[in-house]
Amino acid sequence: METKKKDVRALTKDQLRDFFVSQGDKAFRGNQVYEWLWQKSAYSFEDMTNVSLETRQMLEDNFVINHIKVDQMQRSSDGTIKNAVRLHDDLIVESVLIPTATRTTACVSSQVGCSLDCRFCATSRLKRMRNLNPDEIYDQVVAIDNESRLYHNRPLSNIVFMGMGEPLMNYNNVLKAIDKITSPEGLGMSPKRIVVSTSGVPKMIKKMADDNVKFKLAVSLHSAIDEIRTSIMPFNATFPLSDLRESLQYWYAATKNRITYEYVVWDGINDKRKDAEALVEFCKFAPSKVNLIEYNPIDDGEFQQADSKAIDMYVSVLEANNITVTVRRSRGKDIDAACGQLANKS
Ligand code: SAH
């Protein structure tokens, strides 16, 4: 019976070096192969032209390269690109390239589906199938970097973990992917240009602080009133606002980083003055920034973006309390590539 070949990219550089030594070869060969796998994103052992034919065959006999494959690429009229990405086990995730005048941002997925059940989010309609591996996350970034160079003549500048999944529920793999993205042996990107967005998993936010991570954090808050938040983000019953706030206090004490909140204002749900005032109360413990994001309707139409009067009310209440606020427009809506619209429609 043929034993299942191992994914060569699951090996660290040291493990790869050890492997070559165990084969009676030089450890240095491990560095060469590692460079092909990560810096040059090789799709096959055949591509590794400075490695002997014999060694390539030996690698072929022992390993596979489980590279992702961009199955379908859609381009929006505003320059946004959405990739449907096929994984080695034929599951699909989506990632998005978002260009603006000054930056190109990759929005990447961390899980296939999602275990949370935010009622306004299209991804919640899929059940969580599995976590992505570090290399599956890394590959999404490389694919978008290539598209950015090809279609927008510039490399990728920023990454947000705002695609499918809850990154803090796949924390170890997200961390490993970010290590690779920021390492000079990978893409060499600055961690300051990476944002991990979370619905708020208090234990993991504290862990991030303890791990002294250098990337940025954004919290999808949407309501600072437990009853309302639980009705739209049911896991809030398990991780209530008091726990979330306590973990953010811990994060702030450790990092001194301003806290960024993502917030959608919906008609009849969180559009009253008392909602904005609760948000101000919640934010008080640390310098904060609130991004009021536009709602991207998902099929069933249960949620509706509040009118501009409600948005203006939020802006004035927040500004009066010295909280930075931005009003953000979504991009890529014509191809269902905007926040919360990723649901593998294709
Ligand atoms: N699970 C993580 C990351 C994925 S969601 C998180 O919750 O942060 C990325 C962002 O899109 C979150 O702020 C989320 O609340 C928001 N979002 C989800 N569905 C949306 C929709 N239909 N319209 C606008 N934003 C949405």
Coordinates of C-alpha atoms and ligand atoms in Angstrom, one line a residue:
M1 CA 0.0 0.0 0.0
E2 CA 1.3 3.4 -0.9
T3 CA 1.9 5.5 2.2
K4 CA 0.5 9.1 2.0
K5 CA 3.3 11.5 1.0
K6 CA 3.9 14.3 3.4
D7 CA 3.4 18.0 2.5
V8 CA 7.0 19.2 2.2
R9 CA 5.9 22.7 3.2
A10 CA 4.8 21.5 6.6
L11 CA 8.6 21.2 7.4
T12 CA 10.6 23.9 9.0
K13 CA 13.9 24.9 7.5
D14 CA 15.7 22.9 10.2
Q15 CA 13.6 19.8 9.6
L16 CA 14.3 20.1 5.9
R17 CA 18.0 20.3 6.5
D18 CA 17.8 17.3 8.9
F19 CA 16.0 15.4 6.2
F20 CA 18.8 15.9 3.7
V21 CA 21.4 14.9 6.2
S22 CA 19.4 11.7 6.9
Q23 CA 19.5 11.0 3.2
G24 CA 23.3 11.3 3.2
D25 CA 23.2 14.7 1.5
K26 CA 24.4 18.1 2.7
A27 CA 22.2 20.2 5.1
F28 CA 22.7 23.1 2.7
R29 CA 20.4 21.3 0.2
G30 CA 17.6 22.0 2.7
N31 CA 18.2 25.7 2.4
Q32 CA 18.0 25.6 -1.3
V33 CA 14.8 23.7 -1.4
Y34 CA 13.4 25.9 1.4
E35 CA 14.1 29.0 -0.7
W36 CA 12.3 27.4 -3.7
L37 CA 9.3 26.6 -1.6
W38 CA 9.0 29.9 0.1
Q39 CA 10.8 32.8 -1.6
K40 CA 10.2 31.5 -5.1
S41 CA 6.8 29.8 -4.5
A42 CA 7.7 26.8 -6.6
Y43 CA 4.7 24.7 -7.6
S44 CA 6.7 21.5 -8.3
F45 CA 10.0 19.9 -7.6
E46 CA 10.8 20.1 -11.3
D47 CA 11.0 23.9 -11.0
M48 CA 14.0 23.6 -8.7
T49 CA 16.6 24.0 -11.4
N50 CA 19.7 24.3 -9.2
V51 CA 18.8 20.9 -7.5
S52 CA 20.0 17.7 -9.3
L53 CA 17.6 15.6 -11.1
E54 CA 18.3 12.7 -8.8
T55 CA 17.5 14.8 -5.7
R56 CA 14.3 16.2 -7.3
Q57 CA 13.2 12.6 -8.0
M58 CA 14.0 11.7 -4.4
L59 CA 11.8 14.6 -3.2
E60 CA 9.1 13.6 -5.5
D61 CA 9.1 10.1 -4.0
N62 CA 8.9 11.4 -0.5
F63 CA 6.8 14.6 -0.6
V64 CA 4.1 16.5 -2.3
I65 CA 3.8 20.3 -2.6
N66 CA 0.2 21.2 -1.5
H67 CA 0.0 24.5 -3.2
I68 CA -3.3 26.3 -3.4
K69 CA -4.8 26.9 -6.8
V70 CA -6.7 30.0 -7.9
D71 CA -9.7 28.4 -9.5
Q72 CA -11.5 31.5 -10.5
M73 CA -10.6 35.1 -10.5
Q74 CA -13.2 37.9 -10.8
R75 CA -12.4 41.5 -11.4
S76 CA -14.7 44.3 -10.3
S77 CA -15.2 47.6 -12.1
D78 CA -13.4 49.4 -9.2
G79 CA -10.3 47.2 -9.6
T80 CA -11.1 44.8 -6.8
I81 CA -10.2 41.2 -7.5
K82 CA -11.7 38.2 -5.9
N83 CA -10.0 34.8 -6.0
A84 CA -11.8 31.5 -5.4
V85 CA -9.0 29.4 -4.0
R86 CA -9.0 25.6 -4.3
L87 CA -7.2 23.8 -1.5
H88 CA -5.5 20.4 -1.9
D89 CA -8.6 18.6 -0.5
D90 CA -10.9 20.5 -3.0
L91 CA -12.4 22.8 -0.4
I92 CA -12.7 26.4 -1.5
V93 CA -11.9 29.7 0.3
E94 CA -12.0 33.2 -1.0
S95 CA -9.5 36.1 -0.9
V96 CA -9.7 39.6 -2.2
L97 CA -7.4 42.3 -3.5
I98 CA -8.5 45.8 -2.7
P99 CA -6.7 48.6 -4.5
T100 CA -6.9 52.3 -3.4
A101 CA -4.9 55.3 -4.6
T102 CA -2.2 54.7 -2.1
R103 CA -2.2 51.0 -1.1
T104 CA -3.1 47.5 -2.2
T105 CA -4.6 45.4 0.5
A106 CA -5.1 41.6 0.6
C107 CA -8.1 40.4 2.5
V108 CA -7.4 36.8 3.3
S109 CA -9.3 33.8 4.8
S110 CA -8.2 31.9 7.9
Q111 CA -10.7 29.1 8.0
V112 CA -12.9 27.2 5.5
G113 CA -16.3 28.5 6.6
C114 CA -16.6 29.8 10.2
S115 CA -17.6 28.5 13.5
L116 CA -19.2 31.7 14.6
D117 CA -22.7 32.6 13.6
C118 CA -22.8 36.4 13.1
R119 CA -26.3 36.8 11.6
F120 CA -25.3 39.5 9.2
C121 CA -22.4 37.7 7.6
A122 CA -22.6 35.5 4.5
T123 CA -19.8 33.2 5.7
S124 CA -21.8 32.1 8.7
R125 CA -24.2 30.3 6.3
L126 CA -21.4 27.9 5.6
K127 CA -20.4 25.6 8.4
R128 CA -16.8 25.6 9.5
M129 CA -15.1 22.8 7.7
R130 CA -11.5 23.2 8.9
N131 CA -8.7 25.5 9.8
L132 CA -6.4 26.7 7.0
N133 CA -2.7 25.6 7.3
P134 CA -0.1 28.3 7.6
D135 CA 1.0 27.7 4.0
E136 CA -2.6 28.0 2.7
I137 CA -2.8 31.4 4.3
Y138 CA 0.6 32.4 3.0
D139 CA -0.3 31.2 -0.5
Q140 CA -3.3 33.4 -0.7
V141 CA -1.1 36.4 0.1
V142 CA 1.4 35.4 -2.6
A143 CA -1.3 35.0 -5.2
I144 CA -2.7 38.4 -4.4
D145 CA 0.8 40.0 -4.4
N146 CA 1.3 38.5 -7.9
E147 CA -2.0 39.9 -9.1
S148 CA -1.2 43.2 -7.6
R149 CA 2.0 43.4 -9.6
L150 CA 0.3 42.2 -12.7
Y151 CA -2.8 44.3 -12.8
H152 CA -1.9 47.3 -10.6
N153 CA 1.9 47.5 -11.3
R154 CA 2.8 47.5 -7.6
P155 CA 3.4 45.0 -4.9
L156 CA 0.9 44.3 -2.1
S157 CA 1.2 46.8 0.7
N158 CA -1.2 45.7 3.4
I159 CA -3.0 42.5 4.6
V160 CA -6.2 42.2 6.6
F161 CA -7.5 39.0 8.1
M162 CA -11.0 39.9 7.2
G163 CA -11.9 37.1 4.8
M164 CA -13.6 33.9 5.8
G165 CA -13.2 32.6 9.3
E166 CA -12.3 33.8 12.8
P167 CA -8.5 34.1 12.9
L168 CA -8.2 33.9 16.6
M169 CA -9.9 30.5 16.5
N170 CA -7.0 29.3 14.2
Y171 CA -4.4 31.4 16.1
N172 CA -1.3 29.1 15.8
N173 CA -1.6 28.8 12.1
V174 CA -2.3 32.5 11.6
L175 CA 0.7 33.3 13.7
K176 CA 2.9 30.9 11.6
A177 CA 1.6 32.4 8.4
I178 CA 2.4 35.9 9.6
D179 CA 5.9 34.8 10.7
K180 CA 6.4 33.6 7.1
I181 CA 4.9 36.8 5.6
T182 CA 7.1 39.0 7.6
S183 CA 10.3 37.0 7.5
P184 CA 13.0 38.0 5.0
E185 CA 12.8 34.4 3.8
G186 CA 9.2 34.9 2.9
L187 CA 7.7 38.2 1.8
G188 CA 9.6 40.4 4.2
M189 CA 6.5 42.6 4.9
S190 CA 6.3 44.8 8.0
P191 CA 3.9 43.4 10.7
K192 CA 2.6 46.9 11.1
R193 CA 0.9 46.5 7.7
I194 CA -1.0 43.5 8.9
V195 CA -4.4 43.6 10.7
V196 CA -6.0 40.7 12.4
S197 CA -9.7 41.2 12.7
T198 CA -11.6 39.3 15.4
S199 CA -15.1 39.1 16.7
G200 CA -13.5 39.1 20.1
V201 CA -12.1 35.9 21.7
P202 CA -10.9 37.3 25.1
K203 CA -8.5 34.5 26.0
M204 CA -6.8 34.8 22.6
I205 CA -6.5 38.6 22.8
K206 CA -4.7 38.2 26.0
K207 CA -2.5 35.5 24.5
M208 CA -1.6 37.9 21.7
A209 CA -0.5 40.4 24.2
D210 CA 1.6 37.8 26.0
D211 CA 3.1 36.7 22.7
N212 CA 4.1 40.3 22.1
V213 CA 2.9 40.2 18.5
K214 CA 3.7 43.1 16.3
F215 CA 0.7 43.1 13.9
K216 CA -2.4 45.1 14.5
L217 CA -5.7 44.1 16.0
A218 CA -9.2 45.2 15.0
V219 CA -12.3 44.2 16.9
S220 CA -15.7 43.7 15.2
L221 CA -17.9 45.2 17.9
H222 CA -21.2 46.2 16.2
S223 CA -22.8 46.8 19.6
A224 CA -21.7 47.7 23.0
I225 CA -24.9 46.5 24.6
D226 CA -24.8 42.8 25.5
E227 CA -28.4 42.1 24.7
I228 CA -28.2 43.5 21.2
R229 CA -24.7 42.1 20.5
T230 CA -25.9 38.6 21.5
S231 CA -28.9 38.9 19.2
I232 CA -26.7 39.6 16.2
M233 CA -23.5 37.8 17.3
P234 CA -24.8 34.9 19.3
F235 CA -21.3 33.8 20.6
N236 CA -21.4 37.0 22.7
A237 CA -23.5 35.0 25.2
T238 CA -20.3 33.0 25.8
F239 CA -17.8 35.9 25.6
P240 CA -19.8 38.8 26.9
L241 CA -18.7 42.4 26.5
S242 CA -17.2 42.6 30.0
D243 CA -14.8 39.8 29.2
L244 CA -14.0 41.3 25.9
R245 CA -13.3 44.7 27.4
E246 CA -11.1 43.2 30.1
S247 CA -9.0 41.4 27.5
L248 CA -8.7 44.6 25.5
Q249 CA -7.6 46.5 28.6
Y250 CA -4.9 43.8 29.0
W251 CA -3.9 44.2 25.4
Y252 CA -3.7 48.0 25.7
A253 CA -1.6 47.8 28.8
A254 CA 0.9 45.5 27.0
T255 CA 1.0 47.2 23.6
K256 CA -0.1 50.8 24.1
N257 CA -1.7 50.4 20.7
R258 CA -4.9 52.3 20.1
I259 CA -7.8 49.9 19.8
T260 CA -9.6 49.8 16.4
Y261 CA -13.3 48.8 16.3
E262 CA -15.3 47.7 13.2
Y263 CA -18.9 48.8 13.5
V264 CA -21.9 48.6 11.2
V265 CA -25.0 50.7 12.0
W266 CA -28.2 48.8 11.1
D267 CA -31.7 50.2 10.8
G268 CA -33.7 49.4 13.9
I269 CA -30.9 47.4 15.6
N270 CA -28.2 49.8 16.8
D271 CA -29.1 53.1 15.3
K272 CA -30.2 55.0 18.4
R273 CA -28.4 57.6 20.5
K274 CA -28.2 55.2 23.4
D275 CA -26.3 52.8 21.2
A276 CA -23.7 55.4 20.3
E277 CA -23.4 56.4 23.9
A278 CA -22.9 52.8 25.0
L279 CA -20.1 52.6 22.4
V280 CA -18.5 55.7 23.9
E281 CA -18.7 54.1 27.4
F282 CA -17.2 50.9 26.1
C283 CA -14.3 52.7 24.4
K284 CA -13.3 54.8 27.4
F285 CA -10.5 52.7 28.8
A286 CA -8.1 53.3 26.0
P287 CA -7.5 55.6 22.9
S288 CA -9.9 54.2 20.3
K289 CA -10.8 54.4 16.7
V290 CA -14.1 53.4 15.3
N291 CA -14.5 52.5 11.7
L292 CA -18.1 52.8 10.7
I293 CA -18.3 50.3 7.8
E294 CA -20.9 50.1 5.2
Y295 CA -23.2 47.1 5.3
N296 CA -23.0 44.8 2.4
P297 CA -26.4 43.1 2.0
I298 CA -26.4 39.3 2.0
D299 CA -29.2 37.5 0.3
D300 CA -32.0 37.3 2.8
G301 CA -32.2 41.0 3.4
E302 CA -33.0 40.8 7.1
F303 CA -30.5 43.5 7.9
Q304 CA -30.4 47.0 6.4
Q305 CA -27.8 49.7 6.7
A306 CA -29.1 52.6 8.7
D307 CA -29.6 55.9 6.9
S308 CA -27.0 58.7 6.8
K309 CA -28.8 60.5 9.7
A310 CA -27.9 57.7 12.0
I311 CA -24.3 57.6 10.8
D312 CA -24.0 61.3 11.3
M313 CA -25.4 60.9 14.8
Y314 CA -22.7 58.3 15.6
V315 CA -20.0 60.5 14.1
S316 CA -21.0 63.5 16.2
V317 CA -21.4 61.5 19.5
L318 CA -18.0 59.8 19.0
E319 CA -16.2 63.0 18.0
A320 CA -17.7 64.9 20.9
N321 CA -16.0 62.3 23.1
N322 CA -12.7 62.5 21.4
I323 CA -13.0 59.2 19.7
T324 CA -11.5 59.0 16.2
V325 CA -14.1 57.9 13.7
T326 CA -14.0 57.0 10.0
V327 CA -16.8 56.2 7.7
R328 CA -15.7 53.6 5.2
R329 CA -17.2 52.6 1.9
S330 CA -17.0 49.1 0.7
R331 CA -15.5 48.0 -2.6
G332 CA -16.0 45.1 -4.9
K333 CA -19.7 44.8 -4.2
D334 CA -20.6 44.0 -7.8
I335 CA -18.6 40.7 -7.5
D336 CA -19.7 39.9 -3.9
A337 CA -16.2 40.5 -2.7
A338 CA -17.0 43.0 0.1
C339 CA -16.8 42.2 3.8
G340 CA -19.2 39.6 4.9
Q341 CA -20.1 38.6 1.3
L342 CA -17.7 35.7 1.0
A343 CA -19.8 32.6 0.7
N344 CA -18.4 30.6 -2.1
K345 CA -21.2 31.5 -4.5
S346 CA -19.2 30.2 -7.4
Ligands
SAH1 N1 -14.2 36.8 12.1 C1 -13.4 38.1 11.9 C2 -13.0 38.4 10.5 C3 -13.9 38.2 9.4 S1 -15.2 39.3 9.2 C4 -14.2 39.2 12.5 O1 -15.3 39.0 12.9 O2 -13.6 40.3 12.6 C5 -14.5 40.8 8.7 C6 -15.3 42.0 9.0 O3 -16.5 42.1 8.2 C7 -15.8 42.0 10.4 O4 -15.7 43.3 11.0 C8 -17.3 41.7 10.2 O5 -18.1 42.1 11.3 C9 -17.6 42.4 9.0 N2 -18.8 41.9 8.3 C10 -19.3 40.7 8.3 N3 -20.4 40.6 7.5 C11 -20.6 41.9 6.9 C12 -21.5 42.4 6.0 N4 -22.4 41.7 5.4 N5 -21.3 43.7 5.7 C13 -20.3 44.5 6.2 N6 -19.4 44.0 7.1 C14 -19.5 42.7 7.4

